[in-house]
CSV table of C-alpha atoms and ligand atoms in Angstrom, one decimal:
chain,number,residue,atom,x,y,z
A,1,UNK,CA,0.3,-0.1,0.2
A,2,UNK,CA,2.9,2.6,1.0
A,3,UNK,CA,4.0,2.4,-3.0
A,4,UNK,CA,0.5,3.8,-4.0
A,5,UNK,CA,-1.2,6.6,-5.1
A,6,UNK,CA,-3.4,9.2,-3.9
A,7,UNK,CA,-6.3,8.1,-6.1
A,8,UNK,CA,-5.5,3.7,-4.8
A,9,UNK,CA,-5.3,4.7,-1.3
A,10,UNK,CA,-8.4,7.3,-1.7
A,11,UNK,CA,-10.7,3.5,-2.5
A,12,UNK,CA,-9.0,0.9,-0.4
A,13,UNK,CA,-7.0,2.4,1.7
A,14,UNK,CA,-8.2,0.7,5.1
A,15,UNK,CA,-10.5,-1.7,4.3
A,16,UNK,CA,-11.2,-3.9,6.4
A,17,UNK,CA,-13.8,-6.5,5.1
A,18,UNK,CA,-15.7,-8.9,7.0
A,19,UNK,CA,-15.8,-13.0,6.1
A,20,UNK,CA,-19.0,-11.9,3.9
A,21,UNK,CA,-16.7,-10.3,0.9
A,22,UNK,CA,-19.2,-7.0,2.0
A,23,UNK,CA,-17.7,-5.3,-1.3
A,24,UNK,CA,-19.0,-2.4,0.0
A,25,UNK,CA,-17.5,-0.5,3.9
A,26,UNK,CA,-19.5,-2.5,6.8
A,27,UNK,CA,-21.2,0.3,9.3
A,28,UNK,CA,-21.0,-1.8,12.6
A,29,UNK,CA,-24.1,0.3,14.1
A,30,UNK,CA,-22.5,-1.2,17.8
A,31,UNK,CA,-21.2,0.3,20.9
A,32,UNK,CA,-20.0,-2.6,21.8
A,33,UNK,CA,-18.3,-5.8,21.2
A,34,UNK,CA,-18.4,-9.3,22.6
A,35,UNK,CA,-15.4,-11.1,24.1
A,36,UNK,CA,-15.4,-15.2,24.7
A,37,UNK,CA,-14.2,-15.7,27.4
A,38,UNK,CA,-13.5,-12.6,30.9
A,39,UNK,CA,-9.9,-13.2,30.8
A,40,UNK,CA,-10.8,-12.0,26.8
A,41,UNK,CA,-12.1,-8.8,28.1
A,42,UNK,CA,-8.8,-8.3,31.1
A,43,UNK,CA,-6.5,-8.2,27.7
A,44,UNK,CA,-8.4,-6.6,25.4
A,45,UNK,CA,-8.9,-4.1,28.5
A,46,UNK,CA,-4.8,-3.8,29.3
A,47,UNK,CA,-3.9,-4.4,25.4
A,48,UNK,CA,-6.3,-3.1,22.4
A,49,UNK,CA,-4.7,-5.3,18.4
A,50,UNK,CA,-4.9,-3.2,15.3
A,51,UNK,CA,-8.3,-5.8,14.9
A,52,UNK,CA,-9.8,-6.0,18.9
A,53,UNK,CA,-12.6,-3.4,19.9
A,54,UNK,CA,-14.1,-2.7,23.3
A,55,UNK,CA,-16.5,0.8,23.0
A,56,UNK,CA,-17.3,2.4,20.1
A,57,UNK,CA,-16.4,6.5,21.9
A,58,UNK,CA,-12.1,4.6,21.7
A,59,UNK,CA,-12.9,2.9,18.4
A,60,UNK,CA,-14.8,1.3,16.0
A,61,UNK,CA,-14.3,-0.7,13.0
A,62,UNK,CA,-15.5,1.5,10.4
A,63,UNK,CA,-14.3,4.5,12.0
A,64,UNK,CA,-10.4,3.0,12.0
A,65,UNK,CA,-11.4,2.0,8.1
A,66,UNK,CA,-12.0,6.1,7.4
A,67,UNK,CA,-9.4,6.6,10.0
A,68,UNK,CA,-6.5,4.4,8.8
A,69,UNK,CA,-7.5,5.3,5.4
A,70,UNK,CA,-6.5,9.6,6.6
A,71,UNK,CA,-3.1,9.2,8.6
A,72,UNK,CA,-2.6,6.8,4.2
A,73,UNK,CA,-3.7,9.9,2.4
A,74,UNK,CA,-2.1,12.3,4.8
A,75,UNK,CA,1.3,10.9,4.7
A,76,UNK,CA,1.6,9.7,8.8
A,77,UNK,CA,1.4,7.5,11.5
A,78,UNK,CA,-1.7,7.8,12.2
A,79,UNK,CA,-5.4,9.7,13.1
A,80,UNK,CA,-8.0,9.4,15.2
A,81,UNK,CA,-11.9,11.0,13.7
A,82,UNK,CA,-14.3,12.9,16.1
A,83,UNK,CA,-17.5,13.7,16.0
A,84,UNK,CA,-17.2,17.2,13.5
A,85,UNK,CA,-13.8,19.7,13.3
A,86,UNK,CA,-14.7,21.1,16.0
A,87,UNK,CA,-14.0,18.0,17.8
A,88,UNK,CA,-10.7,17.7,16.3
A,89,UNK,CA,-9.3,21.2,16.7
A,90,UNK,CA,-9.9,21.3,20.2
A,91,UNK,CA,-8.7,17.6,20.7
A,92,UNK,CA,-5.0,18.5,18.7
A,93,UNK,CA,-5.3,21.7,21.1
A,94,UNK,CA,-6.1,20.7,24.4
A,95,UNK,CA,-4.7,17.2,25.2
A,96,UNK,CA,-1.8,18.1,24.8
A,97,UNK,CA,-2.1,22.2,26.9
A,98,UNK,CA,-1.7,22.6,30.6
A,99,UNK,CA,-1.5,25.9,32.6
A,100,UNK,CA,1.9,27.6,32.1
A,101,UNK,CA,2.0,26.6,28.7
A,102,UNK,CA,2.4,28.6,26.4
A,103,UNK,CA,0.8,28.6,22.0
A,104,UNK,CA,1.7,31.2,19.4
A,105,UNK,CA,-1.5,31.1,16.5
A,106,UNK,CA,-2.0,33.0,13.9
A,107,UNK,CA,-5.2,35.8,14.3
A,108,UNK,CA,-6.6,34.8,11.2
A,109,UNK,CA,-8.3,31.8,12.7
A,110,UNK,CA,-12.4,30.9,12.1
A,111,UNK,CA,-14.3,31.7,14.8
A,112,UNK,CA,-14.6,27.9,16.3
A,113,UNK,CA,-11.0,28.0,16.3
A,114,UNK,CA,-10.2,31.5,17.6
A,115,UNK,CA,-13.4,30.3,21.0
A,116,UNK,CA,-11.6,27.6,22.0
A,117,UNK,CA,-7.6,29.7,22.1
A,118,UNK,CA,-10.6,31.6,24.6
A,119,UNK,CA,-11.7,28.6,26.6
A,120,UNK,CA,-7.4,27.6,26.5
A,121,UNK,CA,-6.9,30.9,27.8
A,122,UNK,CA,-9.1,30.9,31.2
A,123,UNK,CA,-7.2,27.0,32.4
A,124,UNK,CA,-4.2,28.9,32.0
A,125,UNK,CA,-2.8,28.2,28.6
A,126,UNK,CA,-0.7,31.8,27.7
A,127,UNK,CA,-2.3,32.9,23.7
A,128,UNK,CA,0.0,34.8,21.9
A,129,UNK,CA,-1.7,35.7,18.3
A,130,UNK,CA,0.1,36.6,15.5
A,131,UNK,CA,-0.6,38.1,12.1
A,132,UNK,CA,0.2,34.0,10.0
A,133,UNK,CA,2.1,36.3,7.2
A,134,UNK,CA,4.8,37.3,8.5
A,135,UNK,CA,7.3,35.6,9.7
A,136,UNK,CA,9.4,38.3,11.6
A,137,UNK,CA,5.8,38.2,13.5
A,138,UNK,CA,5.9,34.6,14.9
A,139,UNK,CA,10.0,34.2,15.1
A,140,UNK,CA,9.5,37.7,18.4
A,141,UNK,CA,6.6,35.8,19.6
A,142,UNK,CA,7.9,32.1,20.3
A,143,UNK,CA,9.1,31.4,23.9
A,144,UNK,CA,11.2,28.5,25.7
A,145,UNK,CA,7.9,27.6,27.1
A,146,UNK,CA,6.3,27.2,23.3
A,147,UNK,CA,4.3,24.6,23.9
A,148,UNK,CA,2.3,24.6,20.2
A,149,UNK,CA,1.2,26.1,17.7
A,150,UNK,CA,-1.8,26.5,16.1
A,151,UNK,CA,-2.4,27.9,12.5
A,152,UNK,CA,-4.7,27.3,9.4
A,153,UNK,CA,-3.2,27.0,6.6
A,154,UNK,CA,-5.6,28.7,4.0
A,155,UNK,CA,-7.6,30.9,6.5
A,156,UNK,CA,-11.3,31.7,6.4
A,157,UNK,CA,-13.0,33.2,4.9
A,158,UNK,CA,-9.9,36.6,3.4
A,159,UNK,CA,-7.9,33.2,2.3
A,160,UNK,CA,-4.2,34.1,3.2
A,161,UNK,CA,-1.5,31.7,3.0
A,162,UNK,CA,0.5,31.2,5.4
A,163,UNK,CA,4.2,29.4,4.2
A,164,UNK,CA,3.9,26.2,6.0
A,165,UNK,CA,7.9,25.2,5.7
A,166,UNK,CA,9.0,28.3,7.6
A,167,UNK,CA,6.7,27.9,10.1
A,168,UNK,CA,7.4,24.7,10.9
A,169,UNK,CA,11.7,25.5,11.3
A,170,UNK,CA,10.8,28.9,13.4
A,171,UNK,CA,8.2,26.3,15.6
A,172,UNK,CA,10.3,23.1,15.8
A,173,UNK,CA,14.0,26.2,16.8
A,174,UNK,CA,12.0,26.1,20.1
A,175,UNK,CA,10.9,22.8,20.4
A,176,UNK,CA,7.3,23.3,20.2
A,177,UNK,CA,4.1,21.0,18.3
A,178,UNK,CA,3.3,22.1,15.0
A,179,UNK,CA,-0.8,21.8,14.5
A,180,UNK,CA,-1.9,22.9,10.9
A,181,UNK,CA,-6.5,23.3,10.6
A,182,UNK,CA,-6.0,22.1,7.2
A,183,UNK,CA,-9.8,22.7,6.1
A,184,UNK,CA,-9.2,25.3,3.4
A,185,UNK,CA,-6.3,23.2,1.2
A,186,UNK,CA,-8.2,20.0,1.0
A,187,UNK,CA,-6.2,16.5,1.7
A,188,UNK,CA,-5.6,16.9,-2.2
A,189,UNK,CA,-4.0,19.9,-2.8
A,190,UNK,CA,-2.5,18.8,1.4
A,191,UNK,CA,2.3,18.7,1.1
A,192,UNK,CA,1.2,19.3,4.9
A,193,UNK,CA,3.5,16.5,6.8
A,194,UNK,CA,6.4,16.8,3.5
A,195,UNK,CA,6.1,21.2,4.5
A,196,UNK,CA,7.2,19.8,8.1
A,197,UNK,CA,3.3,20.3,10.5
A,198,UNK,CA,3.6,17.7,13.4
A,199,UNK,CA,-0.6,17.9,14.0
A,200,UNK,CA,-2.6,17.8,10.7
A,201,UNK,CA,-7.0,18.6,11.6
A,202,UNK,CA,-9.3,18.1,9.5
A,203,UNK,CA,-13.8,19.0,9.0
A,204,UNK,CA,-14.6,16.4,7.2
A,205,UNK,CA,-17.6,17.5,7.0
A,206,UNK,CA,-16.4,20.0,4.2
A,207,UNK,CA,-14.5,18.6,1.4
A,208,UNK,CA,-13.9,14.7,2.9
A,209,UNK,CA,-17.8,14.7,3.2
A,210,UNK,CA,-18.7,16.3,0.3
A,211,UNK,CA,-22.4,15.8,0.4
A,212,UNK,CA,-23.5,17.5,2.5
A,213,UNK,CA,-24.9,15.0,5.0
A,214,UNK,CA,-23.0,14.7,8.9
A,215,UNK,CA,-20.5,16.2,11.0
A,216,UNK,CA,-17.0,14.6,11.0
A,217,UNK,CA,-13.1,15.8,11.9
A,218,UNK,CA,-9.9,13.9,12.5
A,219,UNK,CA,-6.7,14.3,13.4
A,220,UNK,CA,-3.8,13.1,11.4
A,221,UNK,CA,0.0,13.3,12.7
A,222,UNK,CA,2.6,10.3,14.6
A,223,UNK,CA,1.7,6.9,16.2
A,224,UNK,CA,3.2,8.7,19.2
A,225,UNK,CA,1.1,11.6,19.3
A,226,UNK,CA,-2.1,9.8,18.5
A,227,UNK,CA,-2.2,6.8,20.5
A,228,UNK,CA,-0.6,8.9,24.1
A,229,UNK,CA,-1.3,11.7,23.9
A,230,UNK,CA,-4.6,12.6,21.7
A,231,UNK,CA,-6.6,9.4,22.1
A,232,UNK,CA,-6.7,9.4,25.3
A,233,UNK,CA,-8.5,11.9,26.0
A,234,UNK,CA,-10.3,12.1,23.1
A,235,UNK,CA,-11.6,8.8,24.4
A,236,UNK,CA,-12.5,9.8,28.0
A,237,UNK,CA,-14.2,13.0,26.8
A,238,UNK,CA,-17.1,11.4,24.1
A,239,UNK,CA,-16.7,12.6,21.4
A,240,UNK,CA,-16.3,10.0,19.1
A,241,UNK,CA,-17.2,9.9,15.5
A,242,UNK,CA,-20.0,8.0,14.7
A,243,UNK,CA,-19.9,4.6,12.8
A,244,UNK,CA,-22.7,5.5,10.1
A,245,UNK,CA,-20.7,9.4,9.8
A,246,UNK,CA,-17.6,7.2,9.3
A,247,UNK,CA,-19.1,5.2,6.9
A,248,UNK,CA,-20.4,8.4,5.2
A,249,UNK,CA,-16.7,10.2,5.3
A,250,UNK,CA,-15.5,7.4,3.9
A,251,UNK,CA,-17.5,6.9,0.2
A,252,UNK,CA,-16.6,10.2,0.8
A,253,UNK,CA,-13.6,10.1,0.1
A,254,UNK,CA,-14.0,7.5,-3.0
A,255,UNK,CA,-14.3,10.9,-5.0
A,256,UNK,CA,-12.7,13.3,-3.1
A,257,UNK,CA,-10.0,14.1,-5.1
A,258,UNK,CA,-12.5,14.1,-8.1
A,259,UNK,CA,-14.4,16.6,-6.3
A,260,UNK,CA,-11.5,19.3,-5.2
A,261,UNK,CA,-10.0,19.4,-8.8
A,262,UNK,CA,-13.4,20.0,-10.6
A,263,UNK,CA,-14.0,22.3,-7.6
A,264,UNK,CA,-10.0,24.4,-7.9
A,265,UNK,CA,-10.4,24.7,-12.0
A,266,UNK,CA,-14.4,25.9,-11.8
A,267,UNK,CA,-12.8,28.8,-8.8
A,268,UNK,CA,-10.4,29.5,-10.6
A,269,UNK,CA,-12.4,29.9,-13.7
A,270,UNK,CA,-14.5,32.4,-11.9
A,271,UNK,CA,-11.7,34.3,-10.0
A,272,UNK,CA,-10.5,34.9,-13.1
A,273,UNK,CA,-14.4,35.6,-15.0
A,274,UNK,CA,-15.0,37.6,-12.6
A,275,UNK,CA,-11.5,40.2,-11.7
A,276,UNK,CA,-12.0,43.6,-12.3
A,277,UNK,CA,-17.0,43.4,-12.8
A,278,UNK,CA,-17.9,46.8,-12.0
A,279,UNK,CA,-19.0,45.8,-9.5
A,280,UNK,CA,-17.0,43.9,-6.8
A,281,UNK,CA,-14.2,46.5,-5.0
A,282,UNK,CA,-11.7,43.1,-5.3
A,283,UNK,CA,-11.1,39.2,-5.8
A,284,UNK,CA,-9.2,36.8,-3.3
A,285,UNK,CA,-8.4,33.7,-4.8
A,286,UNK,CA,-4.5,31.8,-4.0
A,287,UNK,CA,-5.0,30.4,-7.9
A,288,UNK,CA,-3.9,34.4,-8.6
A,289,UNK,CA,-1.4,36.3,-9.7
A,290,UNK,CA,-1.9,39.6,-8.5
A,291,UNK,CA,-3.1,37.8,-5.1
A,292,UNK,CA,-0.1,38.4,-1.9
A,293,UNK,CA,1.1,35.1,-1.7
A,294,UNK,CA,0.1,33.0,-4.4
A,295,UNK,CA,4.3,32.1,-4.7
A,296,UNK,CA,3.2,30.0,-1.7
A,297,UNK,CA,0.4,28.6,-2.6
A,298,UNK,CA,1.8,27.0,-6.0
A,299,UNK,CA,4.3,25.7,-3.9
A,300,UNK,CA,2.6,24.1,-0.6
A,301,UNK,CA,-0.7,23.6,-2.9
A,302,UNK,CA,0.2,23.2,-6.1
A,303,UNK,CA,-3.6,25.4,-6.8
A,304,UNK,CA,-5.6,28.0,-5.6
A,305,UNK,CA,-8.2,25.9,-3.6
A,306,UNK,CA,-11.8,26.1,-3.7
A,307,UNK,CA,-12.9,29.3,-2.3
A,308,UNK,CA,-12.8,32.7,-3.6
A,309,UNK,CA,-13.9,35.8,-2.2
A,310,UNK,CA,-16.0,38.2,-3.2
A,311,UNK,CA,-15.5,42.1,-2.2
A,312,UNK,CA,-18.8,43.7,-3.2
A,313,UNK,CA,-18.8,46.9,-3.8
A,314,UNK,CA,-21.8,48.8,-2.0
A,315,UNK,CA,-21.0,47.0,1.7
A,316,UNK,CA,-23.4,44.9,2.9
A,317,UNK,CA,-26.5,46.1,1.2
A,318,UNK,CA,-24.3,45.4,-1.9
A,319,UNK,CA,-23.8,41.9,-0.7
A,320,UNK,CA,-26.4,40.9,0.7
A,321,UNK,CA,-29.0,42.6,-2.6
A,322,UNK,CA,-26.1,40.1,-4.3
A,323,UNK,CA,-26.3,37.3,-2.5
A,324,UNK,CA,-30.3,37.5,-2.5
A,325,UNK,CA,-30.4,37.6,-6.0
A,326,UNK,CA,-28.7,34.1,-6.9
A,327,UNK,CA,-30.3,31.4,-8.5
A,328,UNK,CA,-27.5,28.0,-8.4
A,329,UNK,CA,-26.1,29.1,-5.5
A,330,UNK,CA,-27.4,27.9,-2.2
A,331,UNK,CA,-26.7,30.9,0.5
A,332,UNK,CA,-25.4,28.8,3.2
A,333,UNK,CA,-22.5,29.1,5.9
A,334,UNK,CA,-20.6,25.3,4.8
A,335,UNK,CA,-18.3,24.3,2.5
A,336,UNK,CA,-16.2,22.5,0.7
A,337,UNK,CA,-20.2,20.7,-0.7
A,338,UNK,CA,-19.8,19.4,-4.5
A,339,UNK,CA,-23.1,23.0,-4.8
A,340,UNK,CA,-22.0,25.9,-4.5
A,341,UNK,CA,-22.5,28.1,-1.6
A,342,UNK,CA,-22.5,31.4,-0.3
A,343,UNK,CA,-21.6,33.4,3.0
A,344,UNK,CA,-21.8,36.5,4.4
A,345,UNK,CA,-19.0,36.3,7.6
A,346,UNK,CA,-20.0,39.9,9.1
A,347,UNK,CA,-23.4,38.8,9.3
A,348,UNK,CA,-23.0,34.6,10.5
A,349,UNK,CA,-19.8,33.0,11.2
A,350,UNK,CA,-17.9,35.9,12.3
A,351,UNK,CA,-20.5,38.4,14.1
A,352,UNK,CA,-18.9,37.1,17.3
A,353,UNK,CA,-15.6,39.6,16.3
A,354,UNK,CA,-16.1,43.1,17.7
A,355,UNK,CA,-15.9,44.9,14.7
A,356,UNK,CA,-11.7,46.2,14.7
A,357,UNK,CA,-11.6,42.6,15.2
A,358,UNK,CA,-13.4,42.3,11.9
A,359,UNK,CA,-11.2,45.1,10.2
A,360,UNK,CA,-7.6,44.0,10.6
A,361,UNK,CA,-8.8,40.8,9.4
A,362,UNK,CA,-10.7,42.3,6.7
A,363,UNK,CA,-13.9,41.5,7.5
A,364,UNK,CA,-15.3,43.8,5.4
A,365,UNK,CA,-19.5,44.8,5.2
A,366,UNK,CA,-18.9,43.1,1.2
A,367,UNK,CA,-16.5,40.2,1.9
A,368,UNK,CA,-18.4,37.4,0.6
A,369,UNK,CA,-17.1,33.9,1.2
A,370,UNK,CA,-17.7,31.6,-2.8
A,371,UNK,CA,-17.4,27.7,-1.9
A,372,UNK,CA,-17.6,27.0,-5.4
A,373,UNK,CA,-19.2,23.3,-5.8
A,374,UNK,CA,-19.1,21.2,-8.8
A,375,UNK,CA,-21.8,22.7,-11.2
A,376,UNK,CA,-21.3,23.5,-15.0
A,377,UNK,CA,-18.7,26.6,-14.8
A,378,UNK,CA,-20.1,28.2,-17.5
A,379,UNK,CA,-23.8,28.5,-15.1
A,380,UNK,CA,-22.1,29.5,-12.1
A,381,UNK,CA,-20.8,32.4,-13.9
A,382,UNK,CA,-23.4,32.8,-15.8
A,383,UNK,CA,-25.5,32.9,-11.7
A,384,UNK,CA,-22.7,35.4,-10.7
A,385,UNK,CA,-23.0,38.2,-13.6
A,386,UNK,CA,-27.0,37.7,-13.2
A,387,UNK,CA,-26.8,38.4,-9.8
A,388,UNK,CA,-24.5,41.0,-9.5
A,389,UNK,CA,-26.4,42.8,-11.7
A,390,UNK,CA,-29.0,43.3,-9.2
A,391,UNK,CA,-25.9,44.6,-6.8
B,1,LIG,C1,-16.1,24.0,9.6
B,1,LIG,C2,-14.1,24.3,9.8
B,1,LIG,C3,-13.9,23.7,11.0
B,1,LIG,C4,-15.2,23.0,12.2
B,1,LIG,O1,-15.4,22.2,11.9
B,1,LIG,P1,-17.3,20.8,11.7
B,1,LIG,O2,-16.9,20.1,11.5
B,1,LIG,O3,-18.2,22.0,11.9
B,1,LIG,O4,-16.4,22.0,13.4
B,1,LIG,C5,-13.2,24.1,12.1
B,1,LIG,N1,-12.4,24.9,11.4
B,1,LIG,C6,-11.8,25.3,10.3
B,1,LIG,C7,-10.7,25.9,9.3
B,1,LIG,C8,-13.3,25.1,9.7
B,1,LIG,O5,-13.0,25.8,8.0
């Protein structure tokens, strides 16, 4: 399996077949497992083998298939699945931190990720936020007690691309572990391990499901981190992924590469076609040459991703008129779906942030985040253009 290319791993890695030889992965919808004897139960609680399970909060065969497939495609030794992307972010950080530790994080983060950092602060973890695109700020923030570095490789919703390789070099200089929330990069374009990341986190809710069905998350990393640091925390605190949701994610992974590449191609076509549109103040897409981190994006992802952020002229009123006139593109706050989805961050996903923080992050009243789906690019462009006419 080690020689398989990603497309093959996405279909076959981690598969476990029962005695029935089922083609499609089985859903083991069970929380418990029956032991043949009391001695076997005792032995399993001391140490479980790879095909031995105890309780679905600790692990489940369908969930394990998803974890092994994710580790195989991400290139890490192991992975642990969670009930949502936020359970993965929270688990990755909280499992390894204690009062008195220091964390450095990029300031441009998904609202819920910022909230997790706030919670850590309440428990005595010291958090420093930096402009993730400025290596000098990362360097200046590092301390001998810096235990973890947290960043979104491509930020939501302003699509700043962080130079993961240089941040890893800086963080490793003080012995900190680098945790990368890689949702916007997607597993398809991820080279996080190669760039030096220690722990990679995904919300599987996004591209991995790809059909807007289930919540899920996964943390990928070394065996030592996943089994000795993360698993004890997660298995006792209860953020286990449902076996049914794991099965949906396994099915999603089968088509991930096809979908994400089609979404990225659509995104580039739309970004290029809309650049300079008279109703738009800005078109932000890492795949465009004019993007401030275009070079880094190409180096560390080889593509611009599946999200295009637009700044509509006329502020919030302009943005709302644009959203309300769309016919194919749906107003919602998920992303990575096969369907194109548009969000107004200032009033939804980032509503909670005070005005000055929104301004600092570039979340202006006219900003809209477009998660590009796999519909026909021409139809999408026509929809966006007719809606811009309404602005
Ligand atoms: C959606 C998202 C999350 C949270 O994932 P859920 O599955 O919704 O809990 C975390 N980080 C980023 C960058 C996201 O886009």
